[in-house]
């Protein structure tokens, strides 16, 4: 199920990105679909860190960045 959310994004980057999608003749829904895909790729990493925090474990900056980068790399390998 899809639901509409309000998010704050950098206007200049977003406007350029949407213009680029339009130049590529991609439908307007492409923007939302890409944002959703990016969230899907990061959700497991964020969930993993949240579970550790809920168990009372401390998270270092290095661990957070490592988890995020690992999740990103796994997503890129699937593409």
PDB file of N, CA and C in Angstrom:
ATOM      1  N   UNK A   1       0.840  -1.179   0.000  1.00  0.00           N
ATOM      2  CA  UNK A   1       0.000   0.000   0.000  1.00  0.00           C
ATOM      3  C   UNK A   1       0.887   1.246   0.000  1.00  0.00           C
ATOM      4  N   UNK A   2       0.547   2.177  -0.799  1.00  0.00           N
ATOM      5  CA  UNK A   2       1.293   3.442  -0.840  1.00  0.00           C
ATOM      6  C   UNK A   2       0.488   4.501  -0.099  1.00  0.00           C
ATOM      7  N   UNK A   3       1.204   5.370   0.594  1.00  0.00           N
ATOM      8  CA  UNK A   3       0.591   6.456   1.347  1.00  0.00           C
ATOM      9  C   UNK A   3       1.392   7.722   1.076  1.00  0.00           C
ATOM     10  N   UNK A   4       0.727   8.840   1.030  1.00  0.00           N
ATOM     11  CA  UNK A   4       1.380  10.115   0.766  1.00  0.00           C
ATOM     12  C   UNK A   4       1.939  10.678   2.068  1.00  0.00           C
ATOM     13  N   UNK A   5       3.217  11.130   2.029  1.00  0.00           N
ATOM     14  CA  UNK A   5       3.886  11.737   3.179  1.00  0.00           C
ATOM     15  C   UNK A   5       4.424  13.101   2.785  1.00  0.00           C
ATOM     16  N   UNK A   6       4.517  13.969   3.748  1.00  0.00           N
ATOM     17  CA  UNK A   6       5.146  15.265   3.524  1.00  0.00           C
ATOM     18  C   UNK A   6       6.594  15.152   3.992  1.00  0.00           C
ATOM     19  N   UNK A   7       7.518  15.491   3.111  1.00  0.00           N
ATOM     20  CA  UNK A   7       8.936  15.478   3.455  1.00  0.00           C
ATOM     21  C   UNK A   7       9.549  16.813   3.015  1.00  0.00           C
ATOM     22  N   UNK A   8      10.622  17.181   3.649  1.00  0.00           N
ATOM     23  CA  UNK A   8      11.344  18.394   3.279  1.00  0.00           C
ATOM     24  C   UNK A   8      12.590  17.996   2.501  1.00  0.00           C
ATOM     25  N   UNK A   9      12.718  18.537   1.317  1.00  0.00           N
ATOM     26  CA  UNK A   9      13.856  18.244   0.455  1.00  0.00           C
ATOM     27  C   UNK A   9      14.468  19.558  -0.008  1.00  0.00           C
ATOM     28  N   UNK A  10      15.741  19.521  -0.340  1.00  0.00           N
ATOM     29  CA  UNK A  10      16.417  20.699  -0.861  1.00  0.00           C
ATOM     30  C   UNK A  10      15.786  21.073  -2.200  1.00  0.00           C
ATOM     31  N   UNK A  11      15.239  22.274  -2.282  1.00  0.00           N
ATOM     32  CA  UNK A  11      14.486  22.682  -3.458  1.00  0.00           C
ATOM     33  C   UNK A  11      15.326  22.691  -4.732  1.00  0.00           C
ATOM     34  N   UNK A  12      16.524  23.238  -4.657  1.00  0.00           N
ATOM     35  CA  UNK A  12      17.357  23.346  -5.862  1.00  0.00           C
ATOM     36  C   UNK A  12      17.681  21.967  -6.439  1.00  0.00           C
ATOM     37  N   UNK A  13      18.080  21.063  -5.581  1.00  0.00           N
ATOM     38  CA  UNK A  13      18.422  19.706  -6.036  1.00  0.00           C
ATOM     39  C   UNK A  13      17.191  18.992  -6.567  1.00  0.00           C
ATOM     40  N   UNK A  14      16.080  19.121  -5.841  1.00  0.00           N
ATOM     41  CA  UNK A  14      14.846  18.450  -6.250  1.00  0.00           C
ATOM     42  C   UNK A  14      14.342  18.984  -7.586  1.00  0.00           C
ATOM     43  N   UNK A  15      14.354  20.300  -7.752  1.00  0.00           N
ATOM     44  CA  UNK A  15      13.910  20.886  -9.018  1.00  0.00           C
ATOM     45  C   UNK A  15      14.780  20.407 -10.178  1.00  0.00           C
ATOM     46  N   UNK A  16      16.111  20.380  -9.960  1.00  0.00           N
ATOM     47  CA  UNK A  16      17.008  19.918 -11.019  1.00  0.00           C
ATOM     48  C   UNK A  16      16.771  18.446 -11.336  1.00  0.00           C
ATOM     49  N   UNK A  17      16.586  17.649 -10.289  1.00  0.00           N
ATOM     50  CA  UNK A  17      16.360  16.215 -10.471  1.00  0.00           C
ATOM     51  C   UNK A  17      15.077  15.970 -11.266  1.00  0.00           C
ATOM     52  N   UNK A  18      14.008  16.682 -10.910  1.00  0.00           N
ATOM     53  CA  UNK A  18      12.737  16.527 -11.624  1.00  0.00           C
ATOM     54  C   UNK A  18      12.866  16.988 -13.077  1.00  0.00           C
ATOM     55  N   UNK A  19      13.610  18.076 -13.292  1.00  0.00           N
ATOM     56  CA  UNK A  19      13.832  18.554 -14.661  1.00  0.00           C
ATOM     57  C   UNK A  19      14.616  17.524 -15.473  1.00  0.00           C
ATOM     58  N   UNK A  20      15.596  16.897 -14.821  1.00  0.00           N
ATOM     59  CA  UNK A  20      16.375  15.859 -15.507  1.00  0.00           C
ATOM     60  C   UNK A  20      15.492  14.660 -15.871  1.00  0.00           C
ATOM     61  N   UNK A  21      14.622  14.257 -14.949  1.00  0.00           N
ATOM     62  CA  UNK A  21      13.705  13.147 -15.240  1.00  0.00           C
ATOM     63  C   UNK A  21      12.801  13.502 -16.414  1.00  0.00           C
ATOM     64  N   UNK A  22      12.333  14.745 -16.442  1.00  0.00           N
ATOM     65  CA  UNK A  22      11.475  15.193 -17.539  1.00  0.00           C
ATOM     66  C   UNK A  22      12.252  15.180 -18.861  1.00  0.00           C
ATOM     67  N   UNK A  23      13.510  15.622 -18.837  1.00  0.00           N
ATOM     68  CA  UNK A  23      14.339  15.612 -20.047  1.00  0.00           C
ATOM     69  C   UNK A  23      14.546  14.193 -20.572  1.00  0.00           C
ATOM     70  N   UNK A  24      14.532  13.249 -19.655  1.00  0.00           N
ATOM     71  CA  UNK A  24      14.699  11.842 -20.033  1.00  0.00           C
ATOM     72  C   UNK A  24      13.370  11.190 -20.430  1.00  0.00           C
ATOM     73  N   UNK A  25      12.319  12.019 -20.486  1.00  0.00           N
ATOM     74  CA  UNK A  25      10.971  11.544 -20.838  1.00  0.00           C
ATOM     75  C   UNK A  25      10.458  10.460 -19.894  1.00  0.00           C
ATOM     76  N   UNK A  26      10.826  10.587 -18.626  1.00  0.00           N
ATOM     77  CA  UNK A  26      10.335   9.645 -17.630  1.00  0.00           C
ATOM     78  C   UNK A  26       9.072  10.220 -16.984  1.00  0.00           C
ATOM     79  N   UNK A  27       8.122   9.381 -16.621  1.00  0.00           N
ATOM     80  CA  UNK A  27       6.877   9.877 -16.031  1.00  0.00           C
ATOM     81  C   UNK A  27       7.117  10.527 -14.676  1.00  0.00           C
ATOM     82  N   UNK A  28       6.244  11.460 -14.284  1.00  0.00           N
ATOM     83  CA  UNK A  28       6.393  12.150 -12.995  1.00  0.00           C
ATOM     84  C   UNK A  28       6.481  11.198 -11.795  1.00  0.00           C
ATOM     85  N   UNK A  29       5.828  10.058 -11.874  1.00  0.00           N
ATOM     86  CA  UNK A  29       5.848   9.101 -10.763  1.00  0.00           C
ATOM     87  C   UNK A  29       7.241   8.531 -10.516  1.00  0.00           C
ATOM     88  N   UNK A  30       8.150   8.699 -11.461  1.00  0.00           N
ATOM     89  CA  UNK A  30       9.506   8.184 -11.303  1.00  0.00           C
ATOM     90  C   UNK A  30      10.173   8.764 -10.069  1.00  0.00           C
ATOM     91  N   UNK A  31       9.940  10.038  -9.800  1.00  0.00           N
ATOM     92  CA  UNK A  31      10.543  10.689  -8.640  1.00  0.00           C
ATOM     93  C   UNK A  31      10.118   9.977  -7.353  1.00  0.00           C
ATOM     94  N   UNK A  32       8.829   9.800  -7.170  1.00  0.00           N
ATOM     95  CA  UNK A  32       8.325   9.117  -5.969  1.00  0.00           C
ATOM     96  C   UNK A  32       8.823   7.682  -5.896  1.00  0.00           C
ATOM     97  N   UNK A  33       8.843   7.006  -7.024  1.00  0.00           N
ATOM     98  CA  UNK A  33       9.295   5.616  -7.036  1.00  0.00           C
ATOM     99  C   UNK A  33      10.764   5.495  -6.638  1.00  0.00           C
ATOM    100  N   UNK A  34      11.593   6.426  -7.102  1.00  0.00           N
ATOM    101  CA  UNK A  34      13.007   6.402  -6.732  1.00  0.00           C
ATOM    102  C   UNK A  34      13.208   6.697  -5.253  1.00  0.00           C
ATOM    103  N   UNK A  35      12.494   7.695  -4.730  1.00  0.00           N
ATOM    104  CA  UNK A  35      12.594   8.008  -3.306  1.00  0.00           C
ATOM    105  C   UNK A  35      12.170   6.795  -2.477  1.00  0.00           C
ATOM    106  N   UNK A  36      11.083   6.151  -2.883  1.00  0.00           N
ATOM    107  CA  UNK A  36      10.625   4.956  -2.174  1.00  0.00           C
ATOM    108  C   UNK A  36      11.672   3.843  -2.221  1.00  0.00           C
ATOM    109  N   UNK A  37      12.299   3.669  -3.370  1.00  0.00           N
ATOM    110  CA  UNK A  37      13.332   2.634  -3.504  1.00  0.00           C
ATOM    111  C   UNK A  37      14.535   2.938  -2.610  1.00  0.00           C
ATOM    112  N   UNK A  38      14.917   4.202  -2.518  1.00  0.00           N
ATOM    113  CA  UNK A  38      16.040   4.577  -1.664  1.00  0.00           C
ATOM    114  C   UNK A  38      15.711   4.323  -0.195  1.00  0.00           C
ATOM    115  N   UNK A  39      14.482   4.628   0.200  1.00  0.00           N
ATOM    116  CA  UNK A  39      14.073   4.357   1.580  1.00  0.00           C
ATOM    117  C   UNK A  39      14.090   2.856   1.841  1.00  0.00           C
ATOM    118  N   UNK A  40      13.595   2.081   0.883  1.00  0.00           N
ATOM    119  CA  UNK A  40      13.609   0.621   1.021  1.00  0.00           C
ATOM    120  C   UNK A  40      15.033   0.107   1.199  1.00  0.00           C
ATOM    121  N   UNK A  41      15.982   0.712   0.495  1.00  0.00           N
ATOM    122  CA  UNK A  41      17.362   0.233   0.584  1.00  0.00           C
ATOM    123  C   UNK A  41      17.991   0.556   1.936  1.00  0.00           C
ATOM    124  N   UNK A  42      17.585   1.658   2.574  1.00  0.00           N
ATOM    125  CA  UNK A  42      18.151   2.044   3.863  1.00  0.00           C
ATOM    126  C   UNK A  42      17.371   1.494   5.052  1.00  0.00           C
ATOM    127  N   UNK A  43      16.122   1.127   4.850  1.00  0.00           N
ATOM    128  CA  UNK A  43      15.270   0.679   5.955  1.00  0.00           C
ATOM    129  C   UNK A  43      15.865  -0.490   6.743  1.00  0.00           C
ATOM    130  N   UNK A  44      16.403  -1.524   6.108  1.00  0.00           N
ATOM    131  CA  UNK A  44      16.980  -2.628   6.893  1.00  0.00           C
ATOM    132  C   UNK A  44      18.139  -2.181   7.782  1.00  0.00           C
ATOM    133  N   UNK A  45      18.978  -1.285   7.285  1.00  0.00           N
ATOM    134  CA  UNK A  45      20.109  -0.797   8.080  1.00  0.00           C
ATOM    135  C   UNK A  45      19.624   0.004   9.278  1.00  0.00           C
ATOM    136  N   UNK A  46      18.662   0.871   9.054  1.00  0.00           N
ATOM    137  CA  UNK A  46      18.124   1.678  10.145  1.00  0.00           C
ATOM    138  C   UNK A  46      17.437   0.777  11.167  1.00  0.00           C
ATOM    139  N   UNK A  47      16.708  -0.219  10.679  1.00  0.00           N
ATOM    140  CA  UNK A  47      16.030  -1.153  11.584  1.00  0.00           C
ATOM    141  C   UNK A  47      17.038  -1.927  12.431  1.00  0.00           C
ATOM    142  N   UNK A  48      18.098  -2.379  11.815  1.00  0.00           N
ATOM    143  CA  UNK A  48      19.145  -3.117  12.529  1.00  0.00           C
ATOM    144  C   UNK A  48      19.743  -2.252  13.640  1.00  0.00           C
ATOM    145  N   UNK A  49      20.023  -1.002  13.341  1.00  0.00           N
ATOM    146  CA  UNK A  49      20.590  -0.114  14.354  1.00  0.00           C
ATOM    147  C   UNK A  49      19.571   0.177  15.461  1.00  0.00           C
ATOM    148  N   UNK A  50      18.314   0.364  15.091  1.00  0.00           N
ATOM    149  CA  UNK A  50      17.272   0.634  16.082  1.00  0.00           C
ATOM    150  C   UNK A  50      17.088  -0.564  17.016  1.00  0.00           C
ATOM    151  N   UNK A  51      17.160  -1.771  16.479  1.00  0.00           N
ATOM    152  CA  UNK A  51      17.032  -2.976  17.309  1.00  0.00           C
ATOM    153  C   UNK A  51      18.161  -3.045  18.338  1.00  0.00           C
ATOM    154  N   UNK A  52      19.371  -2.718  17.924  1.00  0.00           N
ATOM    155  CA  UNK A  52      20.498  -2.705  18.862  1.00  0.00           C
ATOM    156  C   UNK A  52      20.264  -1.665  19.952  1.00  0.00           C
ATOM    157  N   UNK A  53      19.790  -0.507  19.560  1.00  0.00           N
ATOM    158  CA  UNK A  53      19.544   0.573  20.516  1.00  0.00           C
ATOM    159  C   UNK A  53      18.443   0.163  21.503  1.00  0.00           C
ATOM    160  N   UNK A  54      17.401  -0.500  21.004  1.00  0.00           N
ATOM    161  CA  UNK A  54      16.315  -0.959  21.876  1.00  0.00           C
ATOM    162  C   UNK A  54      16.806  -1.972  22.908  1.00  0.00           C
ATOM    163  N   UNK A  55      17.846  -2.718  22.542  1.00  0.00           N
ATOM    164  CA  UNK A  55      18.423  -3.707  23.465  1.00  0.00           C
ATOM    165  C   UNK A  55      19.400  -3.056  24.439  1.00  0.00           C
ATOM    166  N   UNK A  56      19.560  -1.745  24.319  1.00  0.00           N
ATOM    167  CA  UNK A  56      20.448  -1.026  25.215  1.00  0.00           C
ATOM    168  C   UNK A  56      21.886  -0.971  24.767  1.00  0.00           C
ATOM    169  N   UNK A  57      22.170  -1.436  23.563  1.00  0.00           N
ATOM    170  CA  UNK A  57      23.531  -1.399  23.045  1.00  0.00           C
ATOM    171  C   UNK A  57      23.859   0.006  22.543  1.00  0.00           C
ATOM    172  N   UNK A  58      25.100   0.388  22.699  1.00  0.00           N
ATOM    173  CA  UNK A  58      25.563   1.676  22.202  1.00  0.00           C
ATOM    174  C   UNK A  58      26.005   1.522  20.745  1.00  0.00           C
ATOM    175  N   UNK A  59      25.798   2.552  19.977  1.00  0.00           N
ATOM    176  CA  UNK A  59      26.217   2.551  18.581  1.00  0.00           C
ATOM    177  C   UNK A  59      27.238   3.657  18.371  1.00  0.00           C
ATOM    178  N   UNK A  60      28.381   3.292  17.803  1.00  0.00           N
ATOM    179  CA  UNK A  60      29.388   4.297  17.491  1.00  0.00           C
ATOM    180  C   UNK A  60      29.087   4.890  16.118  1.00  0.00           C
ATOM    181  N   UNK A  61      29.646   6.040  15.852  1.00  0.00           N
ATOM    182  CA  UNK A  61      29.486   6.674  14.547  1.00  0.00           C
ATOM    183  C   UNK A  61      30.010   5.746  13.454  1.00  0.00           C
ATOM    184  N   UNK A  62      31.129   5.094  13.713  1.00  0.00           N
ATOM    185  CA  UNK A  62      31.718   4.187  12.725  1.00  0.00           C
ATOM    186  C   UNK A  62      30.781   3.029  12.416  1.00  0.00           C
ATOM    187  N   UNK A  63      30.115   2.507  13.460  1.00  0.00           N
ATOM    188  CA  UNK A  63      29.180   1.397  13.251  1.00  0.00           C
ATOM    189  C   UNK A  63      27.971   1.857  12.440  1.00  0.00           C
ATOM    190  N   UNK A  64      27.472   3.038  12.742  1.00  0.00           N
ATOM    191  CA  UNK A  64      26.327   3.569  12.003  1.00  0.00           C
ATOM    192  C   UNK A  64      26.692   3.738  10.531  1.00  0.00           C
ATOM    193  N   UNK A  65      27.821   4.374  10.273  1.00  0.00           N
ATOM    194  CA  UNK A  65      28.236   4.596   8.889  1.00  0.00           C
ATOM    195  C   UNK A  65      28.532   3.270   8.184  1.00  0.00           C
ATOM    196  N   UNK A  66      29.150   2.346   8.887  1.00  0.00           N
ATOM    197  CA  UNK A  66      29.437   1.038   8.302  1.00  0.00           C
ATOM    198  C   UNK A  66      28.167   0.300   7.930  1.00  0.00           C
ATOM    199  N   UNK A  67      27.165   0.366   8.790  1.00  0.00           N
ATOM    200  CA  UNK A  67      25.892  -0.301   8.524  1.00  0.00           C
ATOM    201  C   UNK A  67      25.200   0.324   7.322  1.00  0.00           C
ATOM    202  N   UNK A  68      25.195   1.642   7.262  1.00  0.00           N
ATOM    203  CA  UNK A  68      24.565   2.337   6.141  1.00  0.00           C
ATOM    204  C   UNK A  68      25.294   2.018   4.839  1.00  0.00           C
ATOM    205  N   UNK A  69      26.610   2.079   4.857  1.00  0.00           N
ATOM    206  CA  UNK A  69      27.381   1.795   3.642  1.00  0.00           C
ATOM    207  C   UNK A  69      27.233   0.342   3.212  1.00  0.00           C
ATOM    208  N   UNK A  70      27.175  -0.572   4.176  1.00  0.00           N
ATOM    209  CA  UNK A  70      26.983  -1.980   3.857  1.00  0.00           C
ATOM    210  C   UNK A  70      25.633  -2.198   3.184  1.00  0.00           C
ATOM    211  N   UNK A  71      24.601  -1.562   3.722  1.00  0.00           N
ATOM    212  CA  UNK A  71      23.270  -1.677   3.129  1.00  0.00           C
ATOM    213  C   UNK A  71      23.230  -1.104   1.728  1.00  0.00           C
ATOM    214  N   UNK A  72      23.901   0.003   1.527  1.00  0.00           N
ATOM    215  CA  UNK A  72      23.962   0.630   0.206  1.00  0.00           C
ATOM    216  C   UNK A  72      24.692  -0.275  -0.782  1.00  0.00           C
ATOM    217  N   UNK A  73      25.801  -0.853  -0.351  1.00  0.00           N
ATOM    218  CA  UNK A  73      26.576  -1.734  -1.230  1.00  0.00           C
ATOM    219  C   UNK A  73      25.761  -2.960  -1.616  1.00  0.00           C
ATOM    220  N   UNK A  74      25.034  -3.536  -0.653  1.00  0.00           N
ATOM    221  CA  UNK A  74      24.211  -4.711  -0.958  1.00  0.00           C
ATOM    222  C   UNK A  74      23.138  -4.367  -1.981  1.00  0.00           C
ATOM    223  N   UNK A  75      22.533  -3.203  -1.841  1.00  0.00           N
ATOM    224  CA  UNK A  75      21.489  -2.774  -2.772  1.00  0.00           C
ATOM    225  C   UNK A  75      22.080  -2.574  -4.157  1.00  0.00           C
ATOM    226  N   UNK A  76      23.267  -1.998  -4.234  1.00  0.00           N
ATOM    227  CA  UNK A  76      23.900  -1.754  -5.527  1.00  0.00           C
ATOM    228  C   UNK A  76      24.278  -3.072  -6.209  1.00  0.00           C
ATOM    229  N   UNK A  77      24.662  -4.054  -5.426  1.00  0.00           N
ATOM    230  CA  UNK A  77      25.054  -5.350  -5.985  1.00  0.00           C
ATOM    231  C   UNK A  77      23.840  -6.074  -6.591  1.00  0.00           C
ATOM    232  N   UNK A  78      22.648  -5.810  -6.038  1.00  0.00           N
ATOM    233  CA  UNK A  78      21.430  -6.434  -6.560  1.00  0.00           C
ATOM    234  C   UNK A  78      20.978  -5.804  -7.865  1.00  0.00           C
ATOM    235  N   UNK A  79      21.379  -4.551  -8.085  1.00  0.00           N
ATOM    236  CA  UNK A  79      20.914  -3.832  -9.296  1.00  0.00           C
ATOM    237  C   UNK A  79      21.615  -4.285 -10.531  1.00  0.00           C
TER     238      UNK A  79
END
